[in-house]
Every structure is written in structure tokens, then in C-alpha cells.
mmCIF file of C-alpha atoms in Angstrom:
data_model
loop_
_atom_site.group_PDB
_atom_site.id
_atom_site.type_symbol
_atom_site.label_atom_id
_atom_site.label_comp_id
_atom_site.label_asym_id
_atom_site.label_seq_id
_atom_site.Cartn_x
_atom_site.Cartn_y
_atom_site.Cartn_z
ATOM 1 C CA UNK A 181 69.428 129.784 -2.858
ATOM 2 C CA UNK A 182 71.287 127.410 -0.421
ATOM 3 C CA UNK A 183 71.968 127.061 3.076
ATOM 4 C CA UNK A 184 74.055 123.539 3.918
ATOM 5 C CA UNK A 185 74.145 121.691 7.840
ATOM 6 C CA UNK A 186 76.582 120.453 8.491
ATOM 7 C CA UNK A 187 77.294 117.904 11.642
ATOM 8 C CA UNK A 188 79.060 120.545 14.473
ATOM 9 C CA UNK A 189 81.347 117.839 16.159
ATOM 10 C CA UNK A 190 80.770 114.221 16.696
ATOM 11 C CA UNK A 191 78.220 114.671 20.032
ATOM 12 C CA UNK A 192 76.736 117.386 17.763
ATOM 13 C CA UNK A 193 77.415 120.328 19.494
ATOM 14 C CA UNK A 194 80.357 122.689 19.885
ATOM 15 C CA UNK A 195 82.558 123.127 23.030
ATOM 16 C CA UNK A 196 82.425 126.326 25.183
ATOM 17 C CA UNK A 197 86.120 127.393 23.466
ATOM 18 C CA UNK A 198 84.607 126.240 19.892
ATOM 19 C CA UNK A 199 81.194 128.513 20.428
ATOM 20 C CA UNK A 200 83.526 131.189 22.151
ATOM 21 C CA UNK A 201 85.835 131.685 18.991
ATOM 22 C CA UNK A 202 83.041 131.433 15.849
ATOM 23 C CA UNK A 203 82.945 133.912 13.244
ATOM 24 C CA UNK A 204 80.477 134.741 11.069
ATOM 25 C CA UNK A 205 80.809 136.998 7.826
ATOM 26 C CA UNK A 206 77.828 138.202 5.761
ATOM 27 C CA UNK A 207 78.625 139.300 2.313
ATOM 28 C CA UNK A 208 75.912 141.881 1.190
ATOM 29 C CA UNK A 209 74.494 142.560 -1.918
ATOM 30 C CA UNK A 210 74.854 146.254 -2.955
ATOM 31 C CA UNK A 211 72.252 148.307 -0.755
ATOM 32 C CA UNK A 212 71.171 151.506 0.248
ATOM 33 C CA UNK A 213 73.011 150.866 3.609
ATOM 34 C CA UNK A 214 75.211 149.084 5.453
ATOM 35 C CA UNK A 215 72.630 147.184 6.784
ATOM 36 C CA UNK A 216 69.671 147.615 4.319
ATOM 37 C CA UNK A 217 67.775 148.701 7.420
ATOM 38 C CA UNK A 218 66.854 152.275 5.892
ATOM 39 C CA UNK A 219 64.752 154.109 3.223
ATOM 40 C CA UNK A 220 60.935 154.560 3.047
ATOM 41 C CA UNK A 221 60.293 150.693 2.587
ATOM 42 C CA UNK A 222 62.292 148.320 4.701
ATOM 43 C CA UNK A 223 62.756 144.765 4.093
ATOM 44 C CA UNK A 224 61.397 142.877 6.853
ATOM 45 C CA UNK A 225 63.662 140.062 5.879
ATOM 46 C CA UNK A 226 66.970 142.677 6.590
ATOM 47 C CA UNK A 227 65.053 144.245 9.469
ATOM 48 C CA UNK A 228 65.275 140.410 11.316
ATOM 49 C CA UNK A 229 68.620 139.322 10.202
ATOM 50 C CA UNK A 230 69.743 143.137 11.040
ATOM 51 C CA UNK A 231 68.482 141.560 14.783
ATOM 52 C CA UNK A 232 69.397 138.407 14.424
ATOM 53 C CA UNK A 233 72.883 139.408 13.694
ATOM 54 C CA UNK A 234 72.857 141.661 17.097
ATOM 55 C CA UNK A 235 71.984 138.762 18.990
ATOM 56 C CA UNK A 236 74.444 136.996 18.066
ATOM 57 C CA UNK A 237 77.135 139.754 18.798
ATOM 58 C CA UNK A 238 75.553 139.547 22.117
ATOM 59 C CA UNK A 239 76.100 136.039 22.576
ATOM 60 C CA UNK A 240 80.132 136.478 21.664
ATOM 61 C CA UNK A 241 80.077 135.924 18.310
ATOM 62 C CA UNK A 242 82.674 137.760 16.242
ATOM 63 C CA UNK A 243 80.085 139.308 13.613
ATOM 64 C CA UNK A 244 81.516 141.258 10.190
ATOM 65 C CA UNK A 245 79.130 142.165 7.673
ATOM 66 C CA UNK A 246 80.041 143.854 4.129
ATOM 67 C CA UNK A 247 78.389 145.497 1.698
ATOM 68 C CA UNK A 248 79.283 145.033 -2.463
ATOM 69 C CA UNK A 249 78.596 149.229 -3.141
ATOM 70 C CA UNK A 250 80.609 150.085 0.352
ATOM 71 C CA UNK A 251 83.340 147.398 0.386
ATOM 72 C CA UNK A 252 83.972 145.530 -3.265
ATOM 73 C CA UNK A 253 87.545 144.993 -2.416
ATOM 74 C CA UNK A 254 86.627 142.180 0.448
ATOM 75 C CA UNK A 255 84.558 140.582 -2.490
ATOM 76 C CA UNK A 256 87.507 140.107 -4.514
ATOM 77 C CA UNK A 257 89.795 138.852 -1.451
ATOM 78 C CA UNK A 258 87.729 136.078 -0.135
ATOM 79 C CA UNK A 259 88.042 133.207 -2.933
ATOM 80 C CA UNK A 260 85.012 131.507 -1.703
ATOM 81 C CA UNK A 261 82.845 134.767 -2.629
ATOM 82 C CA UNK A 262 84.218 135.787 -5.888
ATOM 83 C CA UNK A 263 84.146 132.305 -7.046
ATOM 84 C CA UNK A 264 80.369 132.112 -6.321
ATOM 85 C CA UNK A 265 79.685 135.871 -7.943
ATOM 86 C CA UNK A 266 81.890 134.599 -10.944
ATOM 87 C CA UNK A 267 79.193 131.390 -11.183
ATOM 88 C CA UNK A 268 75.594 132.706 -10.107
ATOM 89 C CA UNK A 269 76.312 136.764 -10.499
ATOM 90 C CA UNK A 270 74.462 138.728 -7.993
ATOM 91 C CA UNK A 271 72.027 136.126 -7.179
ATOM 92 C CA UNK A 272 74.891 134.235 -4.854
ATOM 93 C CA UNK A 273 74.294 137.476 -2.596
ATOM 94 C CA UNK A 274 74.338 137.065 0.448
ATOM 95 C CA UNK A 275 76.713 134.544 0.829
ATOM 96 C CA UNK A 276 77.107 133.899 4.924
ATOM 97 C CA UNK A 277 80.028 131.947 6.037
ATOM 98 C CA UNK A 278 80.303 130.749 9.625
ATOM 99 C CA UNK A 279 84.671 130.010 10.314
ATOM 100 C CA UNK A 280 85.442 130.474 6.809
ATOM 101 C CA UNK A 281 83.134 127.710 5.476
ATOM 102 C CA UNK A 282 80.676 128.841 2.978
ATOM 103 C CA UNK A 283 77.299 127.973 4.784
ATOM 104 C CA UNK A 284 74.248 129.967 2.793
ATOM 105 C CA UNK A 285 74.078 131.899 -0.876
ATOM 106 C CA UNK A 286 71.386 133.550 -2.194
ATOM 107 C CA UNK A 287 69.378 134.140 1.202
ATOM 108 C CA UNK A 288 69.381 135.533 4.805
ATOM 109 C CA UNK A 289 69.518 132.633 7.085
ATOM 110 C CA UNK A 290 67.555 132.067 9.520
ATOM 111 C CA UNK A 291 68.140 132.548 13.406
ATOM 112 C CA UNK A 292 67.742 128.970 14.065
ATOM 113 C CA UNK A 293 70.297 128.725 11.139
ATOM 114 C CA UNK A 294 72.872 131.208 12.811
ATOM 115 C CA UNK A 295 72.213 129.140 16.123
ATOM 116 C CA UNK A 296 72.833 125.798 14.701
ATOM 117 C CA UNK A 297 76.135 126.633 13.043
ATOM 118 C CA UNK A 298 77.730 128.818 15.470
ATOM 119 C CA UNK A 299 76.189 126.612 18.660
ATOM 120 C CA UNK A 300 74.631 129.390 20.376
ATOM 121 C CA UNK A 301 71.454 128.476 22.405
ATOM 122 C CA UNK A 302 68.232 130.328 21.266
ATOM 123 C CA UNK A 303 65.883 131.522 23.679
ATOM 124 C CA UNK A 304 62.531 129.961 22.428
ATOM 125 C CA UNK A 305 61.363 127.363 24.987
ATOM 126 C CA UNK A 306 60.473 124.068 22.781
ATOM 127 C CA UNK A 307 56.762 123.187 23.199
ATOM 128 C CA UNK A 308 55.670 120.160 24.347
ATOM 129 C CA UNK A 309 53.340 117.486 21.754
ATOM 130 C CA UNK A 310 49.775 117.497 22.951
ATOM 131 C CA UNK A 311 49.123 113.836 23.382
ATOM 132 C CA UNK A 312 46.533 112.133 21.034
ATOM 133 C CA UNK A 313 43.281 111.277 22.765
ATOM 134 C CA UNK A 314 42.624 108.286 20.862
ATOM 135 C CA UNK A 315 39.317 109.321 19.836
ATOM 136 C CA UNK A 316 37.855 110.785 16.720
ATOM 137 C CA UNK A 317 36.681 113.657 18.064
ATOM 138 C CA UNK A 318 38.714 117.058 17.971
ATOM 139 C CA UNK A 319 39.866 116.474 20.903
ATOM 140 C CA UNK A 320 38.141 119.212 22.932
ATOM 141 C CA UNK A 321 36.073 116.978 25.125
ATOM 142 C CA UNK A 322 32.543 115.143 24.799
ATOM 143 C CA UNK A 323 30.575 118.226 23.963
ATOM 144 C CA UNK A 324 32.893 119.373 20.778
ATOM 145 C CA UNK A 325 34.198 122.330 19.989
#
């Protein structure tokens, strides 16, 4: 299982026309569904992607997913894919590339993943460091905890 970051551009992020024209493909392992989304028990792993995927569309980003039981033929066309089936089998599944470059095999990425590569913004707020008292203590105050 591998996911790879690569540097976006050299100030590290994409341009508006960049972000505008990314593409990401997610090749499936064989499931259930086209989404994997279904059945009696769900992945919670597929259920987030499933919405991490979504909010990506959102944001403009050209989004294809496929499925090995539903569409075996794209498999065999993209040479980045069958060559990693051919080496690691079915564990390579899913492969995600992001503009054609292989960028994860053998899990789901992540959203912050997706964001990174693609250069979409996420909407969590980053949280500022609380700021070291100096003292032993737990830092609730004089009286403790």
C-alpha cells in the first residue's frame, strides 16, 4: 500500500487553470457496486472516499471511477494499471491516479491526499498551538486540574 507526494509546482501549489483542469481516476477493485457504498455492511472506508470523491466533483474536479467486475476493459487500457495488477495482483487495487500519474495503490486516499494533489482547498480551519506555560504543571492553572 502506497500513496507518493509529490512537489505540485515550484511555489508548491497549482495555478487556478492547473487546479481547474485536474483529473482524477480511481481504479476499483471488483465490488458489489459501483461505488461499494451498498449491501448490509458498508465499508466506512468506501462510505468516506464515496464523499470525498463528491467533494471533489464539487470543487471542479473531473472525477471517473471504475470498477474491475463492471469495467475490466479500462484495466487492460491504462498501462500504468495493468502493469501494477500484473506485479502485486489484486492487492494494487485501488490504484488512484491524479493527471495520469500513478499517485496511490493498494488504499483509498485520504481527503487531505485528494486535496494536496489536485490543489483544492479543504474546508477544515487549521488550529492554532496552545502555547507552553513554562511550568510543570498541566497547564490548567495553580489549582490543577
Amino acid at each position: 500500500m502506497s500513496c507518493s507526494s509529490l512537489p505540485l509546482t515550484r511555489a508548491g501549489k497549482l495555478s487556478e487553470l492547473e487546479m481547474q483542469m485536474s483529473a482524477v481516476e480511481i481504479y476499483d477493485p471488483a465490488m458489489c457496486c459501483p461505488t461499494g457504498v451498498c449491501g448490509p455492511s458498508v465499508d466506512p472506508a468506501l462510505t468516506q472516499f464515496a464523499a470525498d470523491l463528491e467533494w471533489l466533483g464539487a470543487a471542479g474536479v473531473e472525477v471517473s471511477r471504475f470498477a474491475l467486475s463492471s469495467d475490466p476493459g479500462r484495466f487492460a487500457e491504462n498501462s500504468q494499471v495493468k502493469t501494477l495488477l500484473e506485479e502485486k495482483g489484486d492487492d494494487a487495487l485501488p490504484a488512484v491516479l491524479v493527471d495520469g500519474a500513478l499517485r496511490c495503490s493498494g488504499r483509498y486516499p485520504t481527503r487531505l491526499e485528494l486535496a494536496e494533489w489536485t490543489g483544492v482547498r479543504t474546508e477544515r480551519p487549521t488550529l492554532e498551538m496552545a502555547q507552553d506555560s513554562g511550568d510543570e504543571g498541566c497547564g490548567c492553572g495553580p489549582e490543577g486540574c
